[in-house]
mmCIF file of C-alpha atoms in Angstrom:
data_model
loop_
_atom_site.group_PDB
_atom_site.id
_atom_site.type_symbol
_atom_site.label_atom_id
_atom_site.label_comp_id
_atom_site.label_asym_id
_atom_site.label_seq_id
_atom_site.Cartn_x
_atom_site.Cartn_y
_atom_site.Cartn_z
ATOM 1 C CA ASN A 1 1.571 -14.290 -21.178
ATOM 2 C CA LEU A 2 1.743 -17.732 -22.753
ATOM 3 C CA PRO A 3 -0.796 -18.935 -25.313
ATOM 4 C CA PRO A 4 -3.942 -20.701 -24.028
ATOM 5 C CA GLY A 5 -4.062 -24.491 -24.092
ATOM 6 C CA LYS A 6 -3.084 -27.648 -22.231
ATOM 7 C CA THR A 7 0.095 -29.727 -22.257
ATOM 8 C CA GLY A 8 -1.569 -33.070 -21.502
ATOM 9 C CA TRP A 9 0.073 -36.004 -19.746
ATOM 10 C CA PRO A 10 3.651 -35.954 -18.404
ATOM 11 C CA VAL A 11 6.170 -37.023 -21.100
ATOM 12 C CA LEU A 12 3.410 -38.083 -23.518
ATOM 13 C CA GLY A 13 1.776 -34.674 -23.613
ATOM 14 C CA GLU A 14 -0.905 -34.657 -26.318
ATOM 15 C CA THR A 15 1.165 -36.662 -28.796
ATOM 16 C CA LEU A 16 -1.312 -39.522 -29.165
ATOM 17 C CA ALA A 17 -4.227 -37.189 -29.884
ATOM 18 C CA PHE A 18 -2.143 -35.275 -32.431
ATOM 19 C CA THR A 19 -0.804 -38.296 -34.315
ATOM 20 C CA SER A 20 -4.213 -40.000 -34.490
ATOM 21 C CA SER A 21 -5.717 -37.046 -36.396
ATOM 22 C CA PRO A 22 -3.594 -33.893 -36.779
ATOM 23 C CA GLU A 23 -6.315 -31.943 -38.577
ATOM 24 C CA LYS A 24 -9.000 -32.726 -35.979
ATOM 25 C CA PHE A 25 -6.514 -32.056 -33.170
ATOM 26 C CA VAL A 26 -5.778 -28.549 -34.446
ATOM 27 C CA HIS A 27 -9.346 -27.618 -35.348
ATOM 28 C CA ASP A 28 -10.748 -28.805 -32.006
ATOM 29 C CA ARG A 29 -8.245 -26.679 -30.107
ATOM 30 C CA MET A 30 -8.779 -23.683 -32.357
ATOM 31 C CA ASN A 31 -12.450 -23.835 -31.324
ATOM 32 C CA MET A 32 -11.580 -24.495 -27.696
ATOM 33 C CA HIS A 33 -8.762 -21.967 -27.138
ATOM 34 C CA SER A 34 -7.992 -19.537 -29.966
ATOM 35 C CA SER A 35 -8.261 -19.423 -33.744
ATOM 36 C CA ASP A 36 -4.795 -17.847 -33.890
ATOM 37 C CA ILE A 37 -2.585 -19.783 -31.475
ATOM 38 C CA PHE A 38 -2.598 -22.381 -28.696
ATOM 39 C CA LYS A 39 -0.022 -24.295 -26.688
ATOM 40 C CA THR A 40 0.402 -28.050 -26.379
ATOM 41 C CA CYS A 41 3.075 -30.704 -25.840
ATOM 42 C CA ILE A 42 3.972 -33.015 -28.738
ATOM 43 C CA ALA A 43 6.815 -35.543 -28.954
ATOM 44 C CA GLY A 44 8.029 -34.458 -25.516
ATOM 45 C CA GLU A 45 8.352 -30.775 -26.451
ATOM 46 C CA ARG A 46 6.428 -27.675 -25.360
ATOM 47 C CA MET A 47 4.922 -26.327 -28.529
ATOM 48 C CA ALA A 48 2.937 -23.368 -29.819
ATOM 49 C CA VAL A 49 0.635 -24.140 -32.743
ATOM 50 C CA LEU A 50 0.169 -21.091 -34.957
ATOM 51 C CA CYS A 51 -2.962 -21.168 -37.111
ATOM 52 C CA GLY A 52 -4.197 -19.576 -40.313
ATOM 53 C CA PRO A 53 -2.588 -17.932 -43.368
ATOM 54 C CA SER A 54 -1.075 -15.078 -41.329
ATOM 55 C CA ALA A 55 0.676 -17.603 -39.063
ATOM 56 C CA ASN A 56 2.196 -19.470 -41.987
ATOM 57 C CA LYS A 57 3.370 -16.205 -43.546
ATOM 58 C CA PHE A 58 4.852 -15.096 -40.227
ATOM 59 C CA ILE A 59 6.774 -18.328 -39.729
ATOM 60 C CA PHE A 60 8.215 -18.580 -43.218
ATOM 61 C CA SER A 61 9.018 -14.851 -43.337
ATOM 62 C CA ASN A 62 11.139 -15.208 -40.210
ATOM 63 C CA GLU A 63 13.052 -18.369 -41.136
ATOM 64 C CA THR A 64 16.580 -18.292 -39.609
ATOM 65 C CA LYS A 65 15.704 -15.008 -37.834
ATOM 66 C CA LEU A 66 13.226 -16.389 -35.285
ATOM 67 C CA PHE A 67 13.105 -20.059 -36.266
ATOM 68 C CA ASN A 68 15.263 -22.986 -37.268
ATOM 69 C CA PRO A 69 13.971 -26.233 -38.758
ATOM 70 C CA TRP A 70 13.420 -28.837 -36.069
ATOM 71 C CA TRP A 71 13.325 -32.632 -36.067
ATOM 72 C CA PRO A 72 11.453 -34.591 -33.385
ATOM 73 C CA ARG A 73 13.772 -36.587 -31.138
ATOM 74 C CA SER A 74 12.292 -39.750 -32.653
ATOM 75 C CA VAL A 75 14.034 -38.677 -35.874
ATOM 76 C CA SER A 76 17.174 -36.919 -34.648
ATOM 77 C CA GLN A 77 18.046 -39.590 -32.051
ATOM 78 C CA ALA A 78 16.849 -42.652 -33.912
ATOM 79 C CA LEU A 79 17.570 -41.963 -37.563
ATOM 80 C CA LEU A 80 20.266 -39.304 -37.913
ATOM 81 C CA PHE A 81 23.955 -39.484 -37.100
ATOM 82 C CA ALA A 82 24.608 -37.184 -34.150
ATOM 83 C CA LYS A 83 27.379 -35.276 -35.915
ATOM 84 C CA ASN A 84 25.827 -32.286 -37.707
ATOM 85 C CA ALA A 85 22.309 -33.695 -37.315
ATOM 86 C CA GLY A 86 21.066 -30.206 -36.590
ATOM 87 C CA LYS A 87 22.507 -28.893 -39.858
ATOM 88 C CA ILE A 88 20.681 -31.270 -42.161
ATOM 89 C CA SER A 89 18.055 -28.740 -43.221
ATOM 90 C CA SER A 90 20.672 -26.151 -44.157
ATOM 91 C CA PHE A 91 22.368 -28.809 -46.283
ATOM 92 C CA LEU A 92 19.074 -29.389 -48.052
ATOM 93 C CA GLU A 93 18.959 -25.753 -49.131
ATOM 94 C CA GLU A 94 22.243 -25.900 -51.018
ATOM 95 C CA ASP A 95 21.965 -25.352 -54.738
ATOM 96 C CA HIS A 96 23.079 -28.722 -56.024
ATOM 97 C CA SER A 97 22.713 -29.264 -59.734
ATOM 98 C CA PHE A 98 20.913 -32.473 -58.815
ATOM 99 C CA LEU A 99 17.809 -30.429 -57.923
ATOM 100 C CA LYS A 100 17.783 -28.237 -60.997
ATOM 101 C CA LEU A 101 14.997 -28.721 -63.522
ATOM 102 C CA ASP A 102 17.446 -29.688 -66.261
ATOM 103 C CA SER A 103 18.604 -32.616 -64.144
ATOM 104 C CA MET A 104 15.155 -33.624 -62.926
ATOM 105 C CA GLN A 105 13.926 -33.907 -66.518
ATOM 106 C CA ASN A 106 16.356 -36.780 -67.050
ATOM 107 C CA TYR A 107 14.585 -38.849 -64.400
ATOM 108 C CA VAL A 108 11.198 -38.870 -66.187
ATOM 109 C CA PRO A 109 11.932 -42.090 -68.160
ATOM 110 C CA ILE A 110 13.029 -43.810 -64.927
ATOM 111 C CA MET A 111 9.854 -42.707 -63.150
ATOM 112 C CA ASP A 112 7.777 -43.919 -66.096
ATOM 113 C CA SER A 113 9.484 -47.307 -66.225
ATOM 114 C CA MET A 114 9.206 -47.885 -62.480
ATOM 115 C CA ALA A 115 5.553 -46.789 -62.419
ATOM 116 C CA LYS A 116 4.684 -49.251 -65.198
ATOM 117 C CA ASP A 117 6.506 -52.113 -63.469
ATOM 118 C CA HIS A 118 4.816 -51.277 -60.172
ATOM 119 C CA VAL A 119 1.328 -51.221 -61.706
ATOM 120 C CA ASP A 120 1.960 -54.451 -63.610
ATOM 121 C CA THR A 121 3.172 -56.363 -60.547
ATOM 122 C CA LYS A 122 1.184 -54.795 -57.697
ATOM 123 C CA TRP A 123 -2.084 -53.599 -59.276
ATOM 124 C CA SER A 124 -3.068 -55.167 -62.600
ATOM 125 C CA ASN A 125 -3.625 -58.725 -61.383
ATOM 126 C CA PHE A 126 -5.826 -57.802 -58.418
ATOM 127 C CA ASP A 127 -9.516 -56.924 -58.170
ATOM 128 C CA GLU A 128 -8.894 -54.758 -55.115
ATOM 129 C CA VAL A 129 -5.804 -53.028 -53.744
ATOM 130 C CA LYS A 130 -4.975 -50.835 -50.738
ATOM 131 C CA VAL A 131 -3.698 -47.655 -52.333
ATOM 132 C CA HIS A 132 -1.793 -45.938 -49.529
ATOM 133 C CA PRO A 133 0.495 -48.867 -48.574
ATOM 134 C CA LEU A 134 1.317 -49.442 -52.250
ATOM 135 C CA ALA A 135 1.881 -45.716 -52.825
ATOM 136 C CA LYS A 136 4.357 -45.667 -49.933
ATOM 137 C CA GLU A 137 6.138 -48.733 -51.294
ATOM 138 C CA PHE A 138 6.407 -47.212 -54.781
ATOM 139 C CA THR A 139 7.514 -43.813 -53.489
ATOM 140 C CA PHE A 140 10.281 -45.295 -51.355
ATOM 141 C CA ALA A 141 11.567 -47.518 -54.174
ATOM 142 C CA LEU A 142 11.592 -44.551 -56.566
ATOM 143 C CA ALA A 143 13.441 -42.398 -54.027
ATOM 144 C CA CYS A 144 16.073 -45.112 -53.567
ATOM 145 C CA ARG A 145 16.555 -45.299 -57.321
ATOM 146 C CA ILE A 146 16.939 -41.552 -57.826
ATOM 147 C CA PHE A 147 18.800 -40.610 -54.646
ATOM 148 C CA ILE A 148 21.233 -43.526 -54.320
ATOM 149 C CA ASN A 149 20.757 -45.414 -57.626
ATOM 150 C CA CYS A 150 19.599 -48.509 -55.770
ATOM 151 C CA GLY A 151 17.314 -50.593 -57.953
ATOM 152 C CA ASN A 152 17.960 -54.024 -56.483
ATOM 153 C CA PRO A 153 14.579 -55.092 -55.006
ATOM 154 C CA ASN A 154 16.176 -57.009 -52.132
ATOM 155 C CA ARG A 155 18.412 -54.109 -51.155
ATOM 156 C CA VAL A 156 15.508 -51.650 -51.395
ATOM 157 C CA ARG A 157 13.469 -53.939 -49.136
ATOM 158 C CA ASP A 158 16.360 -54.092 -46.659
ATOM 159 C CA LEU A 159 16.106 -50.299 -46.361
ATOM 160 C CA MET A 160 12.328 -50.035 -46.626
ATOM 161 C CA VAL A 161 11.373 -52.353 -43.744
ATOM 162 C CA PRO A 162 13.368 -50.470 -41.061
ATOM 163 C CA PHE A 163 12.439 -47.115 -42.623
ATOM 164 C CA PHE A 164 8.740 -47.932 -42.251
ATOM 165 C CA ALA A 165 9.409 -48.817 -38.603
ATOM 166 C CA VAL A 166 10.917 -45.370 -38.127
ATOM 167 C CA ALA A 167 7.972 -43.783 -39.933
ATOM 168 C CA GLU A 168 5.584 -45.394 -37.457
ATOM 169 C CA GLY A 169 7.370 -43.740 -34.554
ATOM 170 C CA ILE A 170 8.381 -40.475 -36.170
ATOM 171 C CA MET A 171 6.080 -38.328 -34.000
ATOM 172 C CA SER A 172 5.982 -40.581 -30.957
ATOM 173 C CA ALA A 173 6.856 -39.608 -27.408
ATOM 174 C CA PRO A 174 10.590 -40.244 -26.780
ATOM 175 C CA VAL A 175 9.973 -43.217 -24.467
ATOM 176 C CA ASN A 176 12.553 -45.910 -25.211
ATOM 177 C CA PHE A 177 10.753 -48.909 -23.666
ATOM 178 C CA PRO A 178 10.204 -52.293 -25.368
ATOM 179 C CA GLY A 179 7.066 -52.235 -27.490
ATOM 180 C CA THR A 180 6.891 -48.452 -27.865
ATOM 181 C CA PRO A 181 6.925 -46.789 -31.319
ATOM 182 C CA PHE A 182 10.057 -44.883 -30.294
ATOM 183 C CA ARG A 183 11.905 -48.138 -29.514
ATOM 184 C CA GLY A 184 10.925 -49.426 -32.968
ATOM 185 C CA ALA A 185 12.173 -46.196 -34.518
ATOM 186 C CA VAL A 186 15.506 -46.489 -32.712
ATOM 187 C CA LYS A 187 16.016 -50.086 -33.861
ATOM 188 C CA GLY A 188 15.008 -49.257 -37.423
ATOM 189 C CA GLY A 189 17.255 -46.197 -37.465
ATOM 190 C CA LYS A 190 20.339 -48.200 -36.513
ATOM 191 C CA ILE A 191 19.751 -50.615 -39.378
ATOM 192 C CA ILE A 192 19.178 -47.826 -41.924
ATOM 193 C CA LYS A 193 22.328 -45.940 -40.891
ATOM 194 C CA GLN A 194 24.434 -49.073 -41.104
ATOM 195 C CA ARG A 195 23.120 -50.040 -44.548
ATOM 196 C CA LEU A 196 23.423 -46.518 -45.918
ATOM 197 C CA LEU A 197 27.048 -46.332 -44.815
ATOM 198 C CA GLU A 198 27.711 -49.616 -46.616
ATOM 199 C CA ILE A 199 26.185 -48.220 -49.820
ATOM 200 C CA ILE A 200 28.097 -44.920 -49.463
ATOM 201 C CA ASN A 201 31.444 -46.677 -48.985
ATOM 202 C CA GLU A 202 30.778 -48.995 -51.935
ATOM 203 C CA ARG A 203 29.982 -46.023 -54.169
ATOM 204 C CA LYS A 204 33.049 -44.163 -52.942
ATOM 205 C CA MET A 205 35.236 -47.071 -54.027
ATOM 206 C CA GLU A 206 33.412 -47.316 -57.353
ATOM 207 C CA ILE A 207 34.011 -43.624 -58.088
ATOM 208 C CA ALA A 208 37.690 -43.992 -57.140
ATOM 209 C CA GLU A 209 38.066 -46.886 -59.592
ATOM 210 C CA LYS A 210 35.972 -45.660 -62.538
ATOM 211 C CA GLY A 211 35.505 -41.909 -62.052
ATOM 212 C CA ILE A 212 32.083 -40.310 -61.732
ATOM 213 C CA VAL A 213 31.795 -39.602 -65.470
ATOM 214 C CA ASN A 214 31.912 -43.330 -66.251
ATOM 215 C CA LEU A 215 29.218 -44.277 -63.738
ATOM 216 C CA GLY A 216 26.421 -43.344 -66.129
ATOM 217 C CA PHE A 217 23.462 -42.435 -63.928
ATOM 218 C CA GLN A 218 24.166 -39.309 -61.854
ATOM 219 C CA ASP A 219 22.318 -39.774 -58.570
ATOM 220 C CA LEU A 220 22.349 -37.615 -55.442
ATOM 221 C CA LEU A 221 24.799 -39.889 -53.610
ATOM 222 C CA SER A 222 27.435 -39.728 -56.340
ATOM 223 C CA MET A 223 27.153 -35.951 -56.572
ATOM 224 C CA LEU A 224 27.504 -35.522 -52.800
ATOM 225 C CA LEU A 225 30.645 -37.655 -52.768
ATOM 226 C CA VAL A 226 32.395 -35.365 -55.245
ATOM 227 C CA SER A 227 30.900 -32.026 -54.080
ATOM 228 C CA SER A 228 32.834 -29.816 -51.692
ATOM 229 C CA LEU A 229 31.682 -27.144 -49.254
ATOM 230 C CA GLU A 230 32.765 -23.495 -49.351
ATOM 231 C CA ASP A 231 35.837 -24.272 -47.228
ATOM 232 C CA GLY A 232 36.936 -26.952 -49.685
ATOM 233 C CA LYS A 233 36.112 -29.840 -47.373
ATOM 234 C CA PHE A 234 34.038 -32.798 -48.516
ATOM 235 C CA PHE A 235 31.004 -34.257 -46.809
ATOM 236 C CA SER A 236 31.754 -37.112 -44.426
ATOM 237 C CA PRO A 237 29.881 -40.420 -44.960
ATOM 238 C CA GLU A 238 27.771 -39.623 -41.886
ATOM 239 C CA GLU A 239 26.834 -36.185 -43.232
ATOM 240 C CA ILE A 240 25.902 -37.698 -46.587
ATOM 241 C CA ALA A 241 23.795 -40.343 -44.860
ATOM 242 C CA ASN A 242 21.986 -37.632 -42.876
ATOM 243 C CA LYS A 243 21.300 -35.693 -46.041
ATOM 244 C CA ILE A 244 19.939 -38.717 -47.899
ATOM 245 C CA ILE A 245 17.772 -39.619 -44.905
ATOM 246 C CA GLY A 246 16.412 -36.061 -44.973
ATOM 247 C CA TYR A 247 15.454 -36.411 -48.621
ATOM 248 C CA LEU A 248 13.879 -39.816 -48.005
ATOM 249 C CA ILE A 249 11.727 -38.441 -45.176
ATOM 250 C CA ALA A 250 10.727 -35.313 -47.119
ATOM 251 C CA SER A 251 9.758 -37.195 -50.279
ATOM 252 C CA PHE A 252 8.177 -40.231 -48.636
ATOM 253 C CA TYR A 253 5.204 -38.670 -46.836
ATOM 254 C CA THR A 254 4.286 -35.923 -49.278
ATOM 255 C CA THR A 255 4.530 -37.944 -52.487
ATOM 256 C CA SER A 256 2.766 -41.077 -51.243
ATOM 257 C CA THR A 257 -0.016 -38.991 -49.675
ATOM 258 C CA ALA A 258 -0.489 -36.961 -52.854
ATOM 259 C CA ILE A 259 -0.692 -40.129 -54.985
ATOM 260 C CA THR A 260 -3.264 -41.636 -52.634
ATOM 261 C CA PHE A 261 -5.580 -38.642 -52.611
ATOM 262 C CA VAL A 262 -5.283 -38.052 -56.356
ATOM 263 C CA LEU A 263 -6.489 -41.598 -57.003
ATOM 264 C CA ASN A 264 -9.207 -41.197 -54.386
ATOM 265 C CA HIS A 265 -10.482 -37.988 -55.984
ATOM 266 C CA LEU A 266 -10.390 -39.511 -59.476
ATOM 267 C CA ALA A 267 -12.617 -42.306 -58.155
ATOM 268 C CA GLU A 268 -14.973 -39.777 -56.551
ATOM 269 C CA TYR A 269 -15.269 -37.605 -59.669
ATOM 270 C CA PRO A 270 -15.717 -39.853 -62.744
ATOM 271 C CA HIS A 271 -15.989 -36.914 -65.139
ATOM 272 C CA VAL A 272 -12.521 -35.746 -64.063
ATOM 273 C CA TYR A 273 -11.188 -39.290 -64.376
ATOM 274 C CA ASP A 274 -12.557 -39.523 -67.944
ATOM 275 C CA LYS A 275 -10.788 -36.311 -68.991
ATOM 276 C CA VAL A 276 -7.508 -37.365 -67.356
ATOM 277 C CA LEU A 277 -7.726 -40.754 -69.074
ATOM 278 C CA GLU A 278 -8.451 -39.111 -72.421
ATOM 279 C CA GLU A 279 -5.401 -36.880 -72.112
ATOM 280 C CA GLN A 280 -3.154 -39.794 -71.087
ATOM 281 C CA VAL A 281 -4.389 -41.988 -73.945
ATOM 282 C CA GLU A 282 -3.617 -39.230 -76.461
ATOM 283 C CA ILE A 283 -0.058 -38.971 -75.174
ATOM 284 C CA ALA A 284 0.335 -42.771 -75.179
ATOM 285 C CA LYS A 285 -0.765 -42.889 -78.837
ATOM 286 C CA SER A 286 2.026 -40.502 -79.785
ATOM 287 C CA LYS A 287 4.692 -42.866 -78.392
ATOM 288 C CA GLU A 288 6.337 -45.813 -80.106
ATOM 289 C CA ALA A 289 5.918 -49.259 -78.553
ATOM 290 C CA GLY A 290 8.180 -49.490 -75.515
ATOM 291 C CA GLU A 291 9.181 -45.808 -75.699
ATOM 292 C CA MET A 292 9.401 -44.120 -72.292
ATOM 293 C CA LEU A 293 7.883 -40.779 -71.406
ATOM 294 C CA LYS A 294 10.003 -37.646 -71.725
ATOM 295 C CA TRP A 295 9.755 -34.209 -70.160
ATOM 296 C CA ALA A 296 8.031 -32.924 -73.311
ATOM 297 C CA ASP A 297 5.259 -35.484 -72.733
ATOM 298 C CA VAL A 298 4.819 -34.393 -69.120
ATOM 299 C CA GLN A 299 4.368 -30.801 -70.285
ATOM 300 C CA LYS A 300 1.386 -31.920 -72.367
ATOM 301 C CA MET A 301 -0.421 -33.213 -69.276
ATOM 302 C CA LYS A 302 -2.126 -29.881 -68.558
ATOM 303 C CA TYR A 303 -5.542 -31.178 -67.448
ATOM 304 C CA THR A 304 -3.908 -33.971 -65.443
ATOM 305 C CA TRP A 305 -1.691 -31.455 -63.653
ATOM 306 C CA ASN A 306 -4.693 -29.237 -62.891
ATOM 307 C CA ALA A 307 -6.469 -32.247 -61.369
ATOM 308 C CA VAL A 308 -3.404 -33.065 -59.253
ATOM 309 C CA CYS A 309 -3.142 -29.451 -58.041
ATOM 310 C CA GLU A 310 -6.820 -29.359 -57.096
ATOM 311 C CA SER A 311 -6.441 -32.638 -55.214
ATOM 312 C CA MET A 312 -3.495 -31.215 -53.269
ATOM 313 C CA ARG A 313 -5.511 -28.087 -52.509
ATOM 314 C CA LEU A 314 -8.348 -30.159 -51.082
ATOM 315 C CA GLU A 315 -6.027 -32.515 -49.200
ATOM 316 C CA PRO A 316 -2.580 -30.940 -48.675
ATOM 317 C CA PRO A 317 0.053 -33.715 -48.723
ATOM 318 C CA ALA A 318 2.195 -31.816 -46.196
ATOM 319 C CA GLN A 319 0.256 -31.330 -42.955
ATOM 320 C CA GLY A 320 2.574 -28.625 -41.679
ATOM 321 C CA ALA A 321 6.047 -27.680 -40.511
ATOM 322 C CA PHE A 322 7.887 -27.837 -37.193
ATOM 323 C CA LYS A 323 10.381 -25.184 -36.107
ATOM 324 C CA GLU A 324 12.527 -24.390 -33.093
ATOM 325 C CA VAL A 325 12.270 -20.911 -31.562
ATOM 326 C CA LEU A 326 15.625 -19.086 -31.593
ATOM 327 C CA THR A 327 14.564 -16.038 -29.555
ATOM 328 C CA ASP A 328 11.498 -14.869 -27.635
ATOM 329 C CA PHE A 329 8.792 -13.392 -29.840
ATOM 330 C CA ASN A 330 5.174 -12.251 -29.698
ATOM 331 C CA PHE A 331 2.331 -13.483 -31.894
ATOM 332 C CA ALA A 332 -1.364 -12.582 -31.629
ATOM 333 C CA GLY A 333 -0.666 -10.959 -28.249
ATOM 334 C CA PHE A 334 1.016 -14.004 -26.709
ATOM 335 C CA ASN A 335 4.671 -14.586 -25.841
ATOM 336 C CA ILE A 336 6.555 -17.608 -27.175
ATOM 337 C CA PRO A 337 9.786 -18.337 -25.248
ATOM 338 C CA LYS A 338 13.120 -19.254 -26.773
ATOM 339 C CA GLY A 339 13.575 -23.026 -26.960
ATOM 340 C CA TRP A 340 9.909 -23.798 -27.539
ATOM 341 C CA LYS A 341 8.854 -25.467 -30.759
ATOM 342 C CA VAL A 342 6.221 -24.116 -33.137
ATOM 343 C CA HIS A 343 3.969 -25.928 -35.562
ATOM 344 C CA SER A 344 1.941 -24.538 -38.446
ATOM 345 C CA GLN A 345 -0.941 -26.656 -39.704
ATOM 346 C CA THR A 346 -1.655 -26.355 -43.438
ATOM 347 C CA THR A 347 -5.327 -27.267 -43.089
ATOM 348 C CA SER A 348 -5.923 -24.381 -40.676
ATOM 349 C CA ASN A 349 -5.503 -21.919 -43.559
ATOM 350 C CA GLY A 350 -9.043 -22.355 -44.785
ATOM 351 C CA TYR A 351 -10.680 -23.060 -41.454
#
C-alpha cells in the first residue's frame, strides 16, 4: 500500500519540476494526491514526501531509529570523499567546542569587519544590486574565513567558483553527460576536494611547526586536526574535508537565503526598516570610530532579531530535509519501504 503519486520520467523522475519550484511542487501534489503524503522520484531516488507539522515531528522524533540523513548522489559522488561519506552527518553532531556559544561570540568582530568590507566594495558604489548572488558570495567568503581561516580573496575565489558549480547541480538527476548539471557538479567537486586537501596539509604542517596555541585564530580546521575520536584516532584529511564540505553546504543555502529575504522584507515594509535602522544607529553611536561589534552589541539588537525571525517564518531559509529509510514503516495509512528516501517540506506546515 504505497503512497499515491507519480514517479515521472525514467532516471529524471520529477527532479526538474521539484528544483524549479520546490514549494509549488509540494503544494500542487498535496492538492492532487494527499495532504499528508505522496510519492515521487527526485535525484534518481524513489521518495515519499511527508507533509505538515505532524510529518516533521514524526521524522525528527525517529531520527536514527527509522531514518538516517541522506545526501543526493550529486553531492555524495561529486563533492564528498568516498571514505566515510555516509558518516558526515554524525560527525556534524559531535560536540566540538568550536560550535559552543562562547566560541561563536569571538567571531562577531570578524563578521562585522567582513560585512562592512563587502558592503563598501559590492554595494555602496552602485545604484542597483542583485541581492541573492551577492548574499551567496558574502556567505561563502565568511564561511571560508571562520571554518578554514581562509581570507585570501584569490584563494576564496578558487574554492567559490567550483562550489557554485556544485550548487547548481546539487539536486540534479545523476546523469554524467557533458553539459548536464551533474557533470558540472562532478568537475567542481574534484577541484574543491583537491584544493581543500592542499589547505588541510598546509595547516597540518603549520600546526606541527608552531603549535595550535600560537596560530592565533582558532578555526574549525585547526580544531579538527588536533581533535581525536573516542577510540583515540584522529580524523584523516579526507574525513576533515568531508566535514568542512558539510558545513559549507549547510551554511551556504540557509544563510544566503535568509539574508536575501530579510532585505526583501525590509524593502516591502518601510516602517519595519525605519525601526531596524533606528536600533542599528543607536548601537553605532555607542561605538568608538573603527571599533568592531561585540556579542554584547548583538544582544541589544532585539527589534532587529524579531524582524529577522519574522522574515524566516514567512520565508523559511531551509526548504526541508532529506532522509534515508532504515526500516519499513507506516505513515498516514501508507507503507514506506526500507531504502526509500523521505523529504519533509517546511512550507507545508502552514498549508
